[in-house]
Each structure stands twice: as C-alpha cells, then as structure tokens.
Short mmCIF file of C-alpha atoms in Angstrom, two decimals:
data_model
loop_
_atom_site.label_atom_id
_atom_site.label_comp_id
_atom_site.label_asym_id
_atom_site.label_seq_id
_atom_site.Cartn_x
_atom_site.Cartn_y
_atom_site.Cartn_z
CA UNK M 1 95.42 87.34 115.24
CA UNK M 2 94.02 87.60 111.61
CA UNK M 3 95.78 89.20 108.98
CA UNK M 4 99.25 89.27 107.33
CA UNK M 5 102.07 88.57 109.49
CA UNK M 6 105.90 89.32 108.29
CA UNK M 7 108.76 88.37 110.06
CA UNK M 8 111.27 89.35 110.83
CA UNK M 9 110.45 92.53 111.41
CA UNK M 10 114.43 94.55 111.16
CA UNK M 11 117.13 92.37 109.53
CA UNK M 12 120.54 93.79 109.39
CA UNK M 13 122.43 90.89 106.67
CA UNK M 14 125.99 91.37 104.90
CA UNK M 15 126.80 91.59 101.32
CA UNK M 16 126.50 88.43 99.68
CA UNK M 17 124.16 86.54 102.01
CA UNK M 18 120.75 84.81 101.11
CA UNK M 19 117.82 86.31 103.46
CA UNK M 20 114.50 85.11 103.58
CA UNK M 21 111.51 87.08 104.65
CA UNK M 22 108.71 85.41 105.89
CA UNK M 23 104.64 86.41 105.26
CA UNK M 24 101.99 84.54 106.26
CA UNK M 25 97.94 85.25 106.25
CA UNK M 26 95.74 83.88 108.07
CA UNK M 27 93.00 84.10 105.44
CA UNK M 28 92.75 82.27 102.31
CA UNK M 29 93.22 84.97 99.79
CA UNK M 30 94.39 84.21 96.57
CA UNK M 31 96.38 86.78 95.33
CA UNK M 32 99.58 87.69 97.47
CA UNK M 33 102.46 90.76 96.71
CA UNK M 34 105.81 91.78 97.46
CA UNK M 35 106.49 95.63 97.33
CA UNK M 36 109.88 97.39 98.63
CA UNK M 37 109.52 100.96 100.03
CA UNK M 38 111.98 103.02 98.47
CA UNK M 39 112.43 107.27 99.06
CA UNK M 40 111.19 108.84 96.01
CA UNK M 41 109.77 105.51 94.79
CA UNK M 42 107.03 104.78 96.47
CA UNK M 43 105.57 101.16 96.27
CA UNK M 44 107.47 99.35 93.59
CA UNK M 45 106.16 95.27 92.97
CA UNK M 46 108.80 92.35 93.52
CA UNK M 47 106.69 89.61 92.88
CA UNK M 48 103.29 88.23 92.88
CA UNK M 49 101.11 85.37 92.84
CA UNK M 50 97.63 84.36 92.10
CA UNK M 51 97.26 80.72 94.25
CA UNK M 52 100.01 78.32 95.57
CA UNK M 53 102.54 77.29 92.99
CA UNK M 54 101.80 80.24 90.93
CA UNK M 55 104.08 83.18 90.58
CA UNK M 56 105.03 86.29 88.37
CA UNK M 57 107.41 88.83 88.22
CA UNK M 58 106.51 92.81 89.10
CA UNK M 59 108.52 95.61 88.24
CA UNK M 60 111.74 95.08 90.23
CA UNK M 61 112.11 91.33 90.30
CA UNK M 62 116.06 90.79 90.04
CA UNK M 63 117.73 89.36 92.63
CA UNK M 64 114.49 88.02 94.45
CA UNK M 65 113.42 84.81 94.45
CA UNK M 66 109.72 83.87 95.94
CA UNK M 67 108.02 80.44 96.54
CA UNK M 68 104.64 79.48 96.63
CA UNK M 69 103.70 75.94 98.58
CA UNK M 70 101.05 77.09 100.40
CA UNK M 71 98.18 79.25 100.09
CA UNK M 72 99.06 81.14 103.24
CA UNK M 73 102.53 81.71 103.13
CA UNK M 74 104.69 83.50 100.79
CA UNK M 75 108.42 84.08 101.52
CA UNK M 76 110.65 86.72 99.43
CA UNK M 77 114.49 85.45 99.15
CA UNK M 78 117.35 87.08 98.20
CA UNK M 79 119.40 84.97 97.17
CA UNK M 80 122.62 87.04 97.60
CA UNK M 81 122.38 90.57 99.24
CA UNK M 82 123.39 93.85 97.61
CA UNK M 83 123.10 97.07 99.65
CA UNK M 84 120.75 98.16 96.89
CA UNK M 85 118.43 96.14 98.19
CA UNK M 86 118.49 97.89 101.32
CA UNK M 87 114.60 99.16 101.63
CA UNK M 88 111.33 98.24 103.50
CA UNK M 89 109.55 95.20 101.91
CA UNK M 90 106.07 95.31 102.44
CA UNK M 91 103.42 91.74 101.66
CA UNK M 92 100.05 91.87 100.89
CA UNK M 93 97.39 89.78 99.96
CA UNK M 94 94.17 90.85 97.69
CA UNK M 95 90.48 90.25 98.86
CA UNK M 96 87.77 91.99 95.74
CA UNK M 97 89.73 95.40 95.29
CA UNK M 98 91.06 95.36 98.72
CA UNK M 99 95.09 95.37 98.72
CA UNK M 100 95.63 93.99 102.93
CA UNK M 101 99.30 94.71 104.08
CA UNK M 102 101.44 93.58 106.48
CA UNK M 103 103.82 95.81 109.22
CA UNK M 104 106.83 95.37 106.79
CA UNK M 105 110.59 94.19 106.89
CA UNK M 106 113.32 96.64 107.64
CA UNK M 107 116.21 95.15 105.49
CA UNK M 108 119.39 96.54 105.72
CA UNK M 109 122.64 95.32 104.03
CA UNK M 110 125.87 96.57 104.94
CA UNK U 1 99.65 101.37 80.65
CA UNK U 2 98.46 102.25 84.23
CA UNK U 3 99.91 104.84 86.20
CA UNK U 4 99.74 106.76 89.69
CA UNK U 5 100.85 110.13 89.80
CA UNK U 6 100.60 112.49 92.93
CA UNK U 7 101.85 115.47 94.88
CA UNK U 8 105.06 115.53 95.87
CA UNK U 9 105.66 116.33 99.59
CA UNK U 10 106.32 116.80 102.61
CA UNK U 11 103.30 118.83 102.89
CA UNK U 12 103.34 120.68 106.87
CA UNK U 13 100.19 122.07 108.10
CA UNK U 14 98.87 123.49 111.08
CA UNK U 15 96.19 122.00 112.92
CA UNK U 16 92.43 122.76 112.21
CA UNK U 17 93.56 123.35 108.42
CA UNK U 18 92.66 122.75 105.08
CA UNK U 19 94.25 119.62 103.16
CA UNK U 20 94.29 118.75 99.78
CA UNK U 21 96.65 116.05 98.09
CA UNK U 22 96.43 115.62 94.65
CA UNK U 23 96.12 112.78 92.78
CA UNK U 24 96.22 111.97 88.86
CA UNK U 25 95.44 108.96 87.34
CA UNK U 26 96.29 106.92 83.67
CA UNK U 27 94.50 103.54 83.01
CA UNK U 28 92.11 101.83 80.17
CA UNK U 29 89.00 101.33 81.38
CA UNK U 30 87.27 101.68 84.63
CA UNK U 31 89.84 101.29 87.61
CA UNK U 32 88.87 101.05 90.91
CA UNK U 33 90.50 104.32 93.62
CA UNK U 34 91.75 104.41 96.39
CA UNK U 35 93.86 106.16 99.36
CA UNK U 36 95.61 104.20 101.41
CA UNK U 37 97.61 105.86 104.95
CA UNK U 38 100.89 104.34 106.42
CA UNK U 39 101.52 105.76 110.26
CA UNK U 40 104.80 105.95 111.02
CA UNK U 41 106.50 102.46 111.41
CA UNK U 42 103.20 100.48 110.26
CA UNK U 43 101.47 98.74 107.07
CA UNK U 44 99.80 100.72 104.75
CA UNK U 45 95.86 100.64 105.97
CA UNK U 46 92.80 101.23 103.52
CA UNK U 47 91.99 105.01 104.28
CA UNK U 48 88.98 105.20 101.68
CA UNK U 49 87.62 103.54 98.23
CA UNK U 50 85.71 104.43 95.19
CA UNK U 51 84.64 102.03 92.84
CA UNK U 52 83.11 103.61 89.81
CA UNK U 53 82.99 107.34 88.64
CA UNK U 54 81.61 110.07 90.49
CA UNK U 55 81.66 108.18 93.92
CA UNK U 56 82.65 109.96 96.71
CA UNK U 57 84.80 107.70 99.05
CA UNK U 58 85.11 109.13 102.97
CA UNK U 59 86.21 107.88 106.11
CA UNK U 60 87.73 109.65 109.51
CA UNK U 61 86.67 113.23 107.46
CA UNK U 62 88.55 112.31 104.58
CA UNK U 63 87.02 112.48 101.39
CA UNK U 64 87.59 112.19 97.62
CA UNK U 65 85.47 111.66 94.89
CA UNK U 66 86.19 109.58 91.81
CA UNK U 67 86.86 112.40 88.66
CA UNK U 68 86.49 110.36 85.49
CA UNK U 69 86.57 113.36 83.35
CA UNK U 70 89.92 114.53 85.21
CA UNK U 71 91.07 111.36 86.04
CA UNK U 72 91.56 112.40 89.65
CA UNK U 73 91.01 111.41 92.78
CA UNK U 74 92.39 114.11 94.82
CA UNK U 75 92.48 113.84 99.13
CA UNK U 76 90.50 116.44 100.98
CA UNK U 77 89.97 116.90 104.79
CA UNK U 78 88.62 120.25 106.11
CA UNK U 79 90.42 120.20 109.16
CA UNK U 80 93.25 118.34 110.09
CA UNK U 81 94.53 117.10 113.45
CA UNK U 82 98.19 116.26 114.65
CA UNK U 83 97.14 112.72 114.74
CA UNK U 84 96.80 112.63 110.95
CA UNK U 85 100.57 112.74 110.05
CA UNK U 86 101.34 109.82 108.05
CA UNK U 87 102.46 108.95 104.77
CA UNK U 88 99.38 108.92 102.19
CA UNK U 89 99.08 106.83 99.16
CA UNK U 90 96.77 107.12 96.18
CA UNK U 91 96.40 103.50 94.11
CA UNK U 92 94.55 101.89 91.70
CA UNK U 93 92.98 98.30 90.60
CA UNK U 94 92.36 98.30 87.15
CA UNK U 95 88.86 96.63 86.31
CA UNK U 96 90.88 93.95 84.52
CA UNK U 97 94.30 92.43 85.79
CA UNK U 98 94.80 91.89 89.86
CA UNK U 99 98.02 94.26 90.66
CA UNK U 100 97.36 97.23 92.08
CA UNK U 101 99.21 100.32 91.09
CA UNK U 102 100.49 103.17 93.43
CA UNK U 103 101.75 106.73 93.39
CA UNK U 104 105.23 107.59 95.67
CA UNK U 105 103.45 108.83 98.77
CA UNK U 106 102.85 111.81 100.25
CA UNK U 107 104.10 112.57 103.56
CA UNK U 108 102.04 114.92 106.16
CA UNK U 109 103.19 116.57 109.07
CA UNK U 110 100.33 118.47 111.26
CA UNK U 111 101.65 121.02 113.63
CA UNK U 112 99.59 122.05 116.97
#
C-alpha cells in the first residue's frame, strides 16, 4: 500500500532500554518528521530531515537519536528509555505544503 | 517566530449543530493553512487547505477561510454529525522554511 508505514504500532519497553521505531514511505518525498503526541501539547517536532543523510533537530530532540540511509526510511531511537518519553510518536513526510502522516507508535515505558 | 494557537477543548455538541473552532495564527510572511483531523486511534489526515489570503478551504462541509487581517483561520461546519468526533488540528507552512507548525488539538465529541 502507498503511504507512510510505522511499526510497531504499541511498544511497551522498560526504563533504560534503546527502542527503535520504524517509518517507511513508499514515495520519494524529501522531507520526513518525527512528532510525539503529548496531552496538552499537541504536536511537538523530534527530528527532521530534508534527503538521506541529512538531519536536524525540532523542538524536543533529547534523548532521540534518528538516522537517515535511505530516502524511504527514517527510524527514531531512543537510545535509553525514560517514562517521560512515554507518548504517541507520529512520522510524516512533506510533498508541496502537504504534511502525510503515518498511524503512529504507542510507546509506553514503565 | 511562528506559532499555532487554538481553542481549547473538549468541545461536545449535539448532532445537526453549529461548530466553530478557533484558530489564531503568528508567522512572517505568507504561510500556508491548514486543518488537519485525527479519528480516534489513526494518523492525522489533511481535512482542508488554504494557500494564500482570503481563500476559503472546504471539504466534507467543513470550511474556513484564510483571515490575513485577523490572522485566523477558524473551523466552521453548519451541521455536525456523530461521525465527526475526532481530534482537530489547525497548522501552518510558512512560505519559507519546510516544518510545519501546529496548535494542541481540539477534541470533538458529537452526541445523537
């Protein structure tokens, strides 16, 4: 099917472990995103990139790690949980002015 | 810097009603608008656009139109239906830069 695909879709991890979340589009858009979904928050930006092996930080970045081989794929890792980071993470990919989003990642950390 | 701002929810209406959520805006230049809608458990999905101001942008009898003089872009359907409860978000792509910017949702609950 076309379009962004995140896996997995719930994720229960402990304290201290690295988690990965997978996003992959089946386009060839450029620019990609990571949001978390946060209560009271709304939409806040992880990380961001314009074309493979090119990234930048948004407005929560710490903790995250991202990676950038390939133009279609675009994993998030954190590199060692913290139950703040408990939240829905949300990738999208930019076409024009069109923001394309995935079905999300329920993270939870206990 | 560029900014989202909208109403707070949860907003519960009754079906056939009026809706209006508002939405403020704060950027340099000309951004592009938009609403997007997240159903319960999904993505958020492209709900309507407007590009430059004084467009109206509608879709599923939705509609908002693109207040430069305001800066707003404020949600409107005349009649609502229970399948319209979601989660509705206004954003914005400024006209230089590629992030896009987005208020904290609004949350909808129709009631028959």
């Amino acid at each position: 099917d076309a379009g962004i695909t995140q896996s997995p879709r719930y994720k229960i991890t402990e304290t201290g472990r690295q988690v990965t979340l997978m996003c992959h589009q089946t386009w060839s858009h450029s620019y990609m995103f990571w949001y978390r979904q946060d209560l009271g928050h709304g939409l806040r930006l992880i990380y961001y990139s314009a074309a493979a092996d090119i990234t930048d930080k948004g407005e929560v970045p710490d903790g995250y790690v991202v990676s950038r081989s390939k133009t279609e794929n675009f994993p998030l890792t954190l590199e060692s949980a913290t139950r703040s980071q408990t939240s829905v993470y949300f990738c999208a990919s930019r076409e024009g002015v069109l923001a394309f989003f995935g079905q999300g990642t329920r993270l939870t950390v206990v | 810097g560029n900014s989202v701002t909208q109403m707070e929810g949860p907003v519960t209406l009754s079906e056939e009603a009026f809706l209006t959520i508002n939405c403020t805006y704060t950027a340099t230049g000309y951004p592009s608008l938009f609403w997007y809608v997240q159903y319960p458990g999904e993505g958020l999905q492209l709900l309507l656009k407007a590009t430059k101001a004084d467009d109206k942008g509608s879709n599923k009898g939705f509609e908002a139109t693109y207040r430069k003089e305001t800066t707003s872009f404020h949600l409107e359907k005349g009649s609502v239906q229970v399948s319209d409860s979601a989660v509705y978000f206004c954003a914005l792509s400024p006209d230089t830069g590629n992030q896009f910017y987005f208020g904290t949702g609004t949350s909808l609950t129709v009631i028959p």
